[in-house]
Tab-separated table of C-alpha atoms and ligand atoms in Angstrom:
chain	number	residue	atom	x	y	z
A	1	MET	CA	0.000	0.000	0.000
A	2	ASP	CA	1.260	3.510	-0.784
A	3	LYS	CA	1.948	5.400	2.412
A	4	GLU	CA	0.547	8.928	2.523
A	5	LYS	CA	3.456	11.257	3.247
A	6	PRO	CA	2.768	14.098	5.635
A	7	GLN	CA	3.205	17.686	4.567
A	8	ASN	CA	3.267	20.847	6.601
A	9	GLU	CA	2.879	24.301	5.056
A	10	SER	CA	6.443	24.382	3.808
A	11	GLY	CA	6.032	20.910	2.367
A	12	ARG	CA	8.539	19.438	4.835
A	13	CYS	CA	8.269	17.506	8.035
A	14	PRO	CA	10.884	19.058	10.317
A	15	VAL	CA	10.130	17.099	13.456
A	16	GLY	CA	10.006	13.821	11.546
A	17	GLU	CA	13.378	14.589	10.004
A	18	MET	CA	14.976	15.391	13.345
A	19	TYR	CA	13.548	12.482	15.301
A	20	GLU	CA	16.038	9.647	15.762
A	21	PRO	CA	13.922	6.668	16.785
A	22	PHE	CA	16.804	4.501	18.037
A	23	SER	CA	18.670	7.210	19.919
A	24	ALA	CA	17.867	8.684	23.309
A	25	ALA	CA	19.998	11.777	22.829
A	26	SER	CA	17.266	14.349	22.167
A	27	THR	CA	14.087	12.291	22.476
A	28	TYR	CA	12.370	14.420	25.122
A	29	ASP	CA	13.326	17.715	23.430
A	30	ILE	CA	11.955	16.541	20.084
A	31	PHE	CA	8.782	15.259	21.719
A	32	ALA	CA	8.295	18.661	23.421
A	33	GLN	CA	8.732	20.412	20.081
A	34	ALA	CA	6.395	17.962	18.372
A	35	ARG	CA	3.625	18.467	20.936
A	36	VAL	CA	3.612	22.163	20.055
A	37	GLU	CA	4.364	22.133	16.327
A	38	GLU	CA	3.421	18.756	14.938
A	39	PRO	CA	1.785	16.415	17.470
A	40	VAL	CA	1.453	13.656	14.889
A	41	PHE	CA	4.437	13.254	12.569
A	42	TYR	CA	5.744	10.643	10.170
A	43	CYS	CA	9.148	9.044	10.692
A	44	ALA	CA	10.331	7.683	7.354
A	45	GLU	CA	13.328	5.882	8.869
A	46	ILE	CA	11.077	3.301	10.459
A	47	ASP	CA	7.816	3.952	8.541
A	48	TYR	CA	5.862	4.879	11.685
A	49	TRP	CA	3.526	7.741	12.514
A	50	VAL	CA	4.610	9.107	15.880
A	51	ILE	CA	1.813	10.237	18.211
A	52	THR	CA	2.931	12.594	20.961
A	53	LYS	CA	-0.178	14.035	22.713
A	54	ARG	CA	-1.575	12.314	25.787
A	55	LYS	CA	-5.194	12.765	24.695
A	56	ASP	CA	-4.554	11.093	21.325
A	57	ILE	CA	-2.713	8.191	22.943
A	58	ASP	CA	-5.513	7.697	25.499
A	59	ASP	CA	-8.061	7.638	22.656
A	60	ILE	CA	-6.006	5.078	20.727
A	61	PHE	CA	-5.588	2.759	23.727
A	62	GLN	CA	-9.346	2.925	24.321
A	63	ASP	CA	-10.325	2.018	20.771
A	64	PRO	CA	-9.032	-1.491	20.028
A	65	GLU	CA	-11.434	-1.776	17.078
A	66	SER	CA	-9.610	0.963	15.159
A	67	TYR	CA	-6.129	0.325	16.557
A	68	SER	CA	-4.840	-3.234	16.617
A	69	ALA	CA	-2.177	-4.414	19.072
A	70	GLN	CA	-0.945	-7.137	16.698
A	71	ILE	CA	2.179	-5.096	15.879
A	72	THR	CA	3.577	-4.636	19.415
A	73	LEU	CA	6.218	-7.362	19.142
A	74	SER	CA	6.914	-7.269	15.392
A	75	PRO	CA	10.540	-6.620	14.414
A	76	VAL	CA	10.970	-2.932	13.660
A	77	THR	CA	13.985	-3.824	11.505
A	78	PRO	CA	12.623	-6.575	9.228
A	79	PHE	CA	14.237	-10.010	9.612
A	80	THR	CA	16.563	-11.162	6.860
A	81	ASP	CA	15.637	-14.362	4.953
A	82	GLU	CA	18.421	-16.160	6.784
A	83	VAL	CA	16.935	-15.155	10.138
A	84	LEU	CA	13.464	-16.278	9.072
A	85	ALA	CA	14.885	-19.636	7.929
A	86	THR	CA	16.819	-20.051	11.201
A	87	LEU	CA	13.692	-19.458	13.256
A	88	LYS	CA	11.614	-21.813	11.116
A	89	GLU	CA	14.176	-24.621	10.982
A	90	GLY	CA	14.850	-24.207	14.689
A	91	GLY	CA	11.185	-24.906	15.455
A	92	PHE	CA	10.543	-21.455	16.888
A	93	ALA	CA	6.757	-21.400	17.330
A	94	ALA	CA	5.870	-18.497	19.633
A	95	GLN	CA	2.387	-17.290	18.760
A	96	PRO	CA	0.670	-14.007	19.638
A	97	VAL	CA	-0.778	-14.486	23.106
A	98	GLN	CA	-1.175	-11.302	25.014
A	99	SER	CA	0.506	-8.011	24.190
A	100	ASN	CA	0.187	-8.551	20.424
A	101	LEU	CA	-3.248	-10.171	20.318
A	102	ASP	CA	-6.657	-8.540	19.831
A	103	GLY	CA	-10.258	-9.354	20.690
A	104	GLU	CA	-11.727	-12.368	22.437
A	105	ALA	CA	-8.562	-14.464	22.251
A	106	HIS	CA	-6.669	-11.739	24.107
A	107	THR	CA	-9.386	-11.494	26.759
A	108	ARG	CA	-9.346	-15.286	27.288
A	109	ILE	CA	-5.581	-15.436	27.740
A	110	ARG	CA	-5.414	-12.307	29.879
A	111	ARG	CA	-8.108	-13.750	32.167
A	112	SER	CA	-5.979	-16.859	32.728
A	113	SER	CA	-2.906	-14.828	33.634
A	114	LYS	CA	-4.730	-12.486	36.024
A	115	GLN	CA	-5.628	-15.391	38.268
A	116	LEU	CA	-2.028	-15.673	39.406
A	117	LEU	CA	-0.510	-12.352	38.341
A	118	ASN	CA	-2.542	-9.859	40.383
A	119	PRO	CA	-1.837	-7.229	43.066
A	120	THR	CA	-2.723	-9.552	45.966
A	121	ALA	CA	-0.396	-12.284	44.759
A	122	PHE	CA	2.389	-9.767	44.117
A	123	LYS	CA	2.009	-8.260	47.597
A	124	LYS	CA	2.560	-11.705	49.124
A	125	LEU	CA	5.966	-11.739	47.456
A	126	GLU	CA	7.143	-8.644	49.308
A	127	PRO	CA	9.198	-10.501	51.981
A	128	ASP	CA	11.002	-12.428	49.238
A	129	ILE	CA	11.522	-9.277	47.201
A	130	ARG	CA	13.069	-7.533	50.225
A	131	ARG	CA	15.240	-10.527	51.137
A	132	ILE	CA	16.583	-10.801	47.582
A	133	ALA	CA	17.202	-7.043	47.390
A	134	GLN	CA	19.132	-7.161	50.670
A	135	GLU	CA	21.213	-10.118	49.483
A	136	PHE	CA	22.204	-8.215	46.350
A	137	ILE	CA	23.006	-5.041	48.280
A	138	ASP	CA	25.051	-6.920	50.912
A	139	ARG	CA	27.330	-8.159	48.138
A	140	PHE	CA	28.486	-4.666	47.160
A	141	ALA	CA	27.825	-2.671	50.363
A	142	SER	CA	31.492	-2.525	51.410
A	143	LYS	CA	32.688	-1.102	48.073
A	144	SER	CA	33.095	2.627	47.643
A	145	GLU	CA	32.062	2.777	43.970
A	146	VAL	CA	29.682	0.448	42.115
A	147	ASP	CA	27.896	0.126	38.809
A	148	LEU	CA	24.305	-0.251	40.024
A	149	VAL	CA	23.149	-1.693	36.702
A	150	ALA	CA	25.672	-4.544	36.779
A	151	GLU	CA	25.458	-5.202	40.519
A	152	LEU	CA	21.749	-4.740	41.179
A	153	PHE	CA	19.258	-3.692	38.498
A	154	TYR	CA	20.323	-6.163	35.818
A	155	GLU	CA	19.601	-9.389	37.681
A	156	PHE	CA	17.369	-8.433	40.609
A	157	PRO	CA	13.999	-8.308	38.741
A	158	ALA	CA	14.794	-11.575	36.987
A	159	HIS	CA	15.248	-13.328	40.349
A	160	ILE	CA	11.769	-12.169	41.418
A	161	LEU	CA	10.161	-13.225	38.161
A	162	PHE	CA	11.913	-16.578	38.355
A	163	LEU	CA	10.319	-17.212	41.747
A	164	ILE	CA	6.968	-16.866	39.987
A	165	LEU	CA	7.970	-18.981	37.013
A	166	GLY	CA	9.776	-21.628	39.047
A	167	ILE	CA	13.109	-21.168	37.265
A	168	PRO	CA	16.381	-21.860	39.133
A	169	ASP	CA	18.564	-18.830	39.937
A	170	SER	CA	21.461	-20.536	38.174
A	171	ASP	CA	19.733	-19.858	34.829
A	172	VAL	CA	19.420	-16.082	35.342
A	173	GLY	CA	22.605	-15.168	33.417
A	174	LYS	CA	21.658	-17.247	30.381
A	175	ILE	CA	18.080	-15.971	30.249
A	176	LYS	CA	19.059	-12.331	30.720
A	177	GLN	CA	21.383	-12.682	27.720
A	178	TRP	CA	18.641	-14.259	25.604
A	179	ALA	CA	16.134	-11.616	26.686
A	180	ASP	CA	18.568	-8.801	25.808
A	181	ASN	CA	19.008	-10.322	22.371
A	182	ARG	CA	15.277	-10.646	21.886
A	183	LEU	CA	14.842	-7.012	22.837
A	184	PHE	CA	17.326	-5.825	20.227
A	185	LEU	CA	16.000	-8.227	17.601
A	186	THR	CA	12.460	-6.908	18.060
A	187	PHE	CA	12.952	-3.240	18.911
A	188	GLY	CA	16.489	-2.476	17.740
A	189	GLN	CA	18.466	-1.838	14.587
A	190	LEU	CA	20.762	-4.820	14.242
A	191	ALA	CA	23.032	-5.569	11.279
A	192	PRO	CA	22.204	-8.893	9.511
A	193	ALA	CA	25.036	-10.835	11.215
A	194	GLU	CA	23.922	-9.652	14.674
A	195	GLN	CA	20.316	-10.455	13.808
A	196	LEU	CA	21.318	-13.992	12.929
A	197	LYS	CA	23.223	-14.498	16.165
A	198	CYS	CA	20.245	-13.212	18.162
A	199	ALA	CA	17.844	-15.407	16.187
A	200	LYS	CA	19.865	-18.495	17.142
A	201	ASP	CA	19.584	-17.437	20.776
A	202	MET	CA	15.825	-16.937	20.339
A	203	VAL	CA	15.532	-20.540	19.198
A	204	ALA	CA	17.475	-21.695	22.265
A	205	TYR	CA	15.310	-19.460	24.463
A	206	TRP	CA	12.122	-20.936	22.955
A	207	HIS	CA	13.322	-24.520	23.481
A	208	TYR	CA	14.221	-23.694	27.085
A	209	THR	CA	10.645	-22.474	27.646
A	210	GLU	CA	9.163	-25.514	25.886
A	211	ALA	CA	11.216	-27.831	28.087
A	212	LEU	CA	10.172	-25.951	31.238
A	213	VAL	CA	6.463	-26.295	30.447
A	214	ALA	CA	6.873	-29.943	29.375
A	215	GLN	CA	8.636	-30.716	32.661
A	216	ARG	CA	5.814	-29.093	34.692
A	217	ALA	CA	3.251	-31.119	32.745
A	218	VAL	CA	4.930	-34.258	34.118
A	219	ALA	CA	5.805	-32.910	37.571
A	220	PRO	CA	3.581	-29.977	38.556
A	221	ALA	CA	4.964	-27.492	41.055
A	222	ASP	CA	3.728	-24.371	42.821
A	223	ASP	CA	4.570	-21.977	40.007
A	224	TYR	CA	3.043	-20.098	37.101
A	225	PRO	CA	3.550	-22.666	34.289
A	226	SER	CA	2.007	-25.388	36.511
A	227	HIS	CA	-0.907	-23.063	37.314
A	228	LEU	CA	-1.601	-22.514	33.617
A	229	LEU	CA	-1.402	-26.249	32.902
A	230	ARG	CA	-3.842	-27.010	35.716
A	231	LEU	CA	-6.187	-24.334	34.451
A	232	ARG	CA	-5.998	-25.737	30.929
A	233	ASN	CA	-6.754	-29.244	32.137
A	234	SER	CA	-6.142	-30.510	28.577
A	235	ASP	CA	-8.931	-28.279	27.251
A	236	ASP	CA	-7.782	-26.259	24.221
A	237	SER	CA	-10.762	-23.929	24.520
A	238	ILE	CA	-9.254	-22.653	27.793
A	239	LEU	CA	-5.630	-22.522	26.648
A	240	THR	CA	-3.675	-24.588	24.137
A	241	HIS	CA	-0.339	-26.081	25.142
A	242	ASN	CA	1.477	-23.797	22.684
A	243	GLU	CA	-0.309	-20.768	24.109
A	244	ILE	CA	1.049	-21.656	27.548
A	245	VAL	CA	4.609	-21.951	26.218
A	246	SER	CA	4.137	-18.635	24.387
A	247	VAL	CA	2.799	-16.878	27.512
A	248	VAL	CA	5.771	-18.061	29.587
A	249	PHE	CA	8.162	-17.119	26.756
A	250	GLY	CA	6.620	-13.629	26.667
A	251	LEU	CA	6.904	-13.135	30.425
A	252	LEU	CA	10.548	-14.112	30.301
A	253	LEU	CA	11.110	-10.757	28.618
A	254	ALA	CA	8.258	-8.518	29.827
A	255	GLY	CA	8.759	-9.363	33.470
A	256	HIS	CA	12.328	-8.191	34.003
A	257	GLU	CA	13.902	-6.179	31.156
A	258	THR	CA	11.329	-3.453	31.739
A	259	THR	CA	11.978	-3.283	35.482
A	260	THR	CA	15.763	-3.416	35.087
A	261	ASN	CA	15.655	-0.299	32.924
A	262	ALA	CA	12.931	1.450	34.947
A	263	SER	CA	14.947	1.012	38.170
A	264	ALA	CA	18.125	2.323	36.558
A	265	ASN	CA	16.235	5.313	35.135
A	266	ALA	CA	14.616	6.017	38.514
A	267	PHE	CA	17.912	6.047	40.432
A	268	HIS	CA	19.587	8.105	37.726
A	269	THR	CA	16.768	10.659	37.773
A	270	LEU	CA	16.626	10.877	41.569
A	271	LEU	CA	20.373	11.287	41.913
A	272	THR	CA	20.519	13.979	39.253
A	273	HIS	CA	17.645	15.764	41.016
A	274	ARG	CA	19.422	15.595	44.341
A	275	LYS	CA	16.830	17.515	46.357
A	276	ASN	CA	14.280	14.845	45.518
A	277	TRP	CA	16.704	12.114	46.600
A	278	GLN	CA	17.226	13.886	49.905
A	279	MET	CA	13.470	14.232	50.366
A	280	ILE	CA	12.840	10.494	50.048
A	281	CYS	CA	15.798	9.723	52.332
A	282	ALA	CA	14.277	12.021	54.962
A	283	ASP	CA	10.740	10.726	54.474
A	284	PRO	CA	10.484	7.162	53.066
A	285	GLU	CA	6.688	7.519	52.894
A	286	LEU	CA	7.304	9.576	49.790
A	287	ILE	CA	8.828	6.583	48.004
A	288	PRO	CA	5.632	5.150	46.394
A	289	ASN	CA	4.891	8.528	44.819
A	290	ALA	CA	8.554	8.928	43.862
A	291	VAL	CA	8.232	5.668	41.926
A	292	HIS	CA	5.158	6.960	40.060
A	293	GLU	CA	6.981	10.194	39.316
A	294	ALA	CA	10.136	8.415	38.137
A	295	LEU	CA	8.004	6.268	35.832
A	296	ARG	CA	6.272	9.385	34.536
A	297	PHE	CA	9.419	11.400	34.032
A	298	ASN	CA	11.721	8.755	32.591
A	299	SER	CA	10.119	5.372	32.019
A	300	SER	CA	11.794	2.333	30.555
A	301	VAL	CA	9.178	1.978	27.807
A	302	VAL	CA	9.318	5.294	26.032
A	303	CYS	CA	7.145	4.211	23.066
A	304	TRP	CA	4.647	1.437	22.336
A	305	ARG	CA	2.917	0.382	19.148
A	306	ARG	CA	-0.427	-0.026	17.430
A	307	LYS	CA	-1.612	-0.523	13.814
A	308	THR	CA	-4.654	1.170	12.274
A	309	THR	CA	-7.411	-1.175	11.140
A	310	LYS	CA	-9.088	1.601	9.118
A	311	ALA	CA	-8.376	5.122	7.898
A	312	VAL	CA	-8.363	7.491	10.882
A	313	ASP	CA	-7.898	11.140	11.743
A	314	ILE	CA	-5.581	11.901	14.656
A	315	SER	CA	-5.220	15.554	15.682
A	316	GLY	CA	-6.234	16.582	12.167
A	317	VAL	CA	-3.782	14.267	10.401
A	318	SER	CA	-5.253	11.664	8.032
A	319	ILE	CA	-3.658	8.280	8.524
A	320	PRO	CA	-4.476	5.341	6.240
A	321	GLU	CA	-5.636	1.843	7.171
A	322	GLY	CA	-2.771	-0.506	7.988
A	323	ALA	CA	-0.421	2.283	9.126
A	324	ASN	CA	2.125	1.751	11.911
A	325	LEU	CA	1.770	3.989	14.943
A	326	LEU	CA	4.447	4.700	17.510
A	327	LEU	CA	2.714	5.918	20.658
A	328	ALA	CA	5.231	8.139	22.438
A	329	LEU	CA	4.385	7.286	26.065
A	330	GLY	CA	7.385	9.304	27.223
A	331	SER	CA	5.913	12.344	25.489
A	332	ALA	CA	2.403	11.769	26.842
A	333	ASN	CA	3.941	11.584	30.315
A	334	ARG	CA	5.257	15.135	30.009
A	335	ASP	CA	2.337	16.596	28.071
A	336	GLU	CA	1.635	20.019	29.595
A	337	ASP	CA	-2.095	19.622	28.855
A	338	LYS	CA	-2.089	16.732	31.342
A	339	PHE	CA	0.773	17.481	33.734
A	340	GLU	CA	1.512	21.018	34.876
A	341	GLN	CA	5.197	21.718	34.282
A	342	GLY	CA	5.531	18.234	32.824
A	343	HIS	CA	9.259	18.696	32.243
A	344	VAL	CA	9.871	19.161	35.986
A	345	PHE	CA	10.707	16.143	38.150
A	346	ASP	CA	9.025	16.390	41.547
A	347	VAL	CA	8.440	13.497	43.937
A	348	MET	CA	5.650	15.542	45.553
A	349	ARG	CA	3.661	15.799	42.302
A	350	GLU	CA	0.062	14.976	43.193
A	351	ASP	CA	-0.974	13.399	39.898
A	352	ALA	CA	2.247	11.446	39.233
A	353	ASN	CA	0.227	8.213	39.335
A	354	GLN	CA	-1.632	9.384	36.230
A	355	ASN	CA	1.383	8.439	34.125
A	356	ILE	CA	0.830	6.184	31.133
A	357	SER	CA	4.047	4.183	31.385
A	358	PHE	CA	2.184	0.880	31.717
A	359	GLY	CA	-0.241	1.577	28.857
A	360	TYR	CA	-3.966	1.935	29.311
A	361	GLY	CA	-7.152	-0.034	28.662
A	362	LYS	CA	-7.434	-3.712	27.726
A	363	HIS	CA	-3.686	-4.298	27.497
A	364	PHE	CA	-2.715	-2.381	30.643
A	365	CYS	CA	0.475	-3.958	31.973
A	366	VAL	CA	-0.281	-7.048	34.058
A	367	GLY	CA	2.964	-6.628	36.000
A	368	ALA	CA	2.594	-2.934	36.918
A	369	PRO	CA	1.983	-3.502	40.667
A	370	LEU	CA	4.926	-5.922	40.819
A	371	ALA	CA	7.284	-3.557	39.004
A	372	ARG	CA	6.317	-0.678	41.311
A	373	LEU	CA	6.722	-2.857	44.401
A	374	GLU	CA	10.196	-3.969	43.316
A	375	MET	CA	11.212	-0.359	42.692
A	376	GLU	CA	9.814	0.759	46.047
A	377	VAL	CA	11.745	-1.952	47.894
A	378	LEU	CA	14.974	-1.055	46.066
A	379	LEU	CA	14.556	2.592	46.974
A	380	GLU	CA	13.670	1.847	50.596
A	381	GLU	CA	16.695	-0.388	51.036
A	382	MET	CA	19.148	1.884	49.231
A	383	THR	CA	18.012	5.187	50.767
A	384	SER	CA	18.144	3.748	54.293
A	385	ARG	CA	21.650	2.335	53.806
A	386	PHE	CA	23.260	4.909	51.532
A	387	PRO	CA	21.555	8.286	51.997
A	388	ASN	CA	24.725	10.088	50.886
A	389	MET	CA	25.029	8.097	47.682
A	390	SER	CA	25.974	10.192	44.636
A	391	LEU	CA	26.579	9.709	40.942
A	392	VAL	CA	30.207	9.442	39.872
A	393	GLU	CA	30.851	12.796	38.179
A	394	ASP	CA	31.550	13.110	34.466
A	395	GLN	CA	30.522	9.569	33.623
A	396	GLU	CA	29.075	9.081	30.175
A	397	ILE	CA	25.542	7.710	30.419
A	398	ASP	CA	25.149	5.362	27.471
A	399	ILE	CA	21.481	4.508	26.836
A	400	ILE	CA	20.443	1.288	25.070
A	401	ARG	CA	19.358	1.889	21.474
A	402	THR	CA	15.852	0.650	20.658
A	403	ILE	CA	12.628	2.365	19.559
A	404	ALA	CA	10.819	1.428	22.761
A	405	PHE	CA	13.038	0.412	25.672
A	406	ARG	CA	15.342	2.922	27.319
A	407	GLY	CA	17.769	2.645	30.201
A	408	PRO	CA	21.445	3.274	30.981
A	409	LYS	CA	23.902	0.467	30.305
A	410	ARG	CA	25.929	1.506	33.362
A	411	LEU	CA	25.251	3.721	36.357
A	412	LEU	CA	28.313	4.415	38.480
A	413	VAL	CA	27.682	5.654	42.008
A	414	ARG	CA	29.728	6.379	45.113
A	415	LEU	CA	27.872	4.680	47.913
A	416	GLN	CA	29.002	7.020	50.670
A	417	GLY	CA	28.893	10.187	48.574
B	501	HEM	C1	8.548	-0.784	34.981
B	501	HEM	C2	8.298	-1.941	34.443
B	501	HEM	C3	7.310	-2.158	33.346
B	501	HEM	C4	6.882	-1.302	32.361
B	501	HEM	C5	7.303	0.139	32.126
B	501	HEM	C6	5.909	-2.028	31.556
B	501	HEM	C7	5.233	-1.487	30.479
B	501	HEM	C8	4.264	-2.157	29.758
B	501	HEM	C9	3.535	-1.599	28.637
B	501	HEM	C10	3.733	-0.199	28.084
B	501	HEM	C11	2.681	-2.531	28.191
B	501	HEM	C12	1.727	-2.413	26.994
B	501	HEM	C13	0.373	-1.921	27.452
B	501	HEM	C14	-0.594	-1.680	26.330
B	501	HEM	O1	-0.409	-2.176	25.209
B	501	HEM	O2	-1.588	-0.973	26.602
B	501	HEM	C15	2.864	-3.710	29.010
B	501	HEM	C16	2.166	-4.891	28.857
B	501	HEM	C17	2.452	-6.030	29.560
B	501	HEM	N1	3.319	-6.174	30.609
B	501	HEM	FE1	4.475	-4.719	31.398
B	501	HEM	N2	5.775	-3.296	32.063
B	501	HEM	C18	6.596	-3.422	33.145
B	501	HEM	C19	6.753	-4.541	33.963
B	501	HEM	C20	6.123	-5.748	33.769
B	501	HEM	C21	6.274	-6.910	34.618
B	501	HEM	C22	7.103	-6.963	35.897
B	501	HEM	C23	5.487	-7.913	34.070
B	501	HEM	C24	5.250	-9.318	34.541
B	501	HEM	C25	5.283	-9.761	35.741
B	501	HEM	C26	4.853	-7.362	32.886
B	501	HEM	C27	3.998	-8.047	32.066
B	501	HEM	C28	3.285	-7.481	31.035
B	501	HEM	C29	2.331	-8.222	30.222
B	501	HEM	C30	2.001	-9.705	30.352
B	501	HEM	C31	1.800	-7.316	29.302
B	501	HEM	C32	0.761	-7.592	28.235
B	501	HEM	C33	-0.625	-7.277	28.791
B	501	HEM	C34	-1.727	-7.458	27.780
B	501	HEM	O3	-1.485	-7.241	26.586
B	501	HEM	O4	-2.831	-7.845	28.182
B	501	HEM	N3	5.270	-6.061	32.739
B	501	HEM	N4	3.819	-3.445	29.971
């Protein structure tokens, strides 16, 4: 289908030309400019229409008939033929199950997951979450300088998720590597050789998940795959076996990469806005709101995706059926029409919990309460032990390069200031 190219009065699309979808360098500045000058713009580099206003994004999330979620996990850089062949020959058979599924099938699968992944169940995990956080922190507490990403944020959320999935801690390293690769394969800009390497890892990752579910079918345990198998009770109308493997495969990414990056962003933001850090050290009751505000100001999922199922008009821009939309959640989170002084970070902000970092509507993030709880515990433990902690000066903050996920690769801090 021919894509309609956008035109402004001068016949150009300045914001679209300046926007670098894989780079974090000027993302928030460009979004701010776009909200004023061109709230909906076309980015030719990736063939996506970028939507920057909160109201438009809310409307899109609330209208699944006109905006399909089927695109959320599609590769933004198309797979090479070699990659497609590797996945096929390797027996990779993940099917759309939740994030990238529409309609009744999505509702059925989401219902099954909510029975075990819900706020009450997550709250029961709090003692384990705190114990694991303390174990991690104890390991580096005597050092003067640490990279918090490497020593804490990278693995910590995976250990919590693995409690839920019944996966041994010894597999964390391997799965984190596979999940990183899947992230870049889906949301990044990899050269063909890198794509192929990641595709081979995806096959391994899929077979790992298949084996996990097969093992639980023989020897059920008190974990999420066993719960889904019990619920299915060999009835495909409830869940098929492949749907269960696909759900577990999906969680093995969604459940920790997001929180790793969100935690790193939160600490980075708080430490660069030192007064706010001092406020939560002095009054830990502010921490839950600080987490909302950190997610609003600098979330780990800066954009999410939808596809139009018919021709639509968004903020006066005509967009054809079948067009790709990049919903700039990071922009919506700073939209001045929703948040007064949206560019200001303030742990006291009263409506910080109105952020849209976990999406909205039918696909609202299932793990949101867990992610927030993990971040709260990390902040409680770190502020009480290292209130004088500071960022190592002059360090270069290198942000991962994808269209959706954002977070620093390293975050060097001095624990005692
Ligand atoms: C700070 C951390 C996290 C962020 C920023 C985040 C963000 C998101 C976003 C933006 C969506 C898409 C919502 C939509 O399409 O409307 C989503 C969906 C989802 N997330 Fe999260 N997430 C996080 C943590 C988690 C965790 C810890 C889990 C699992 C325990 C999880 C599981 C899911 C699932 C299963 C979906 C698909 C829901 C559906 O389509 O019905 N997420 N998340």
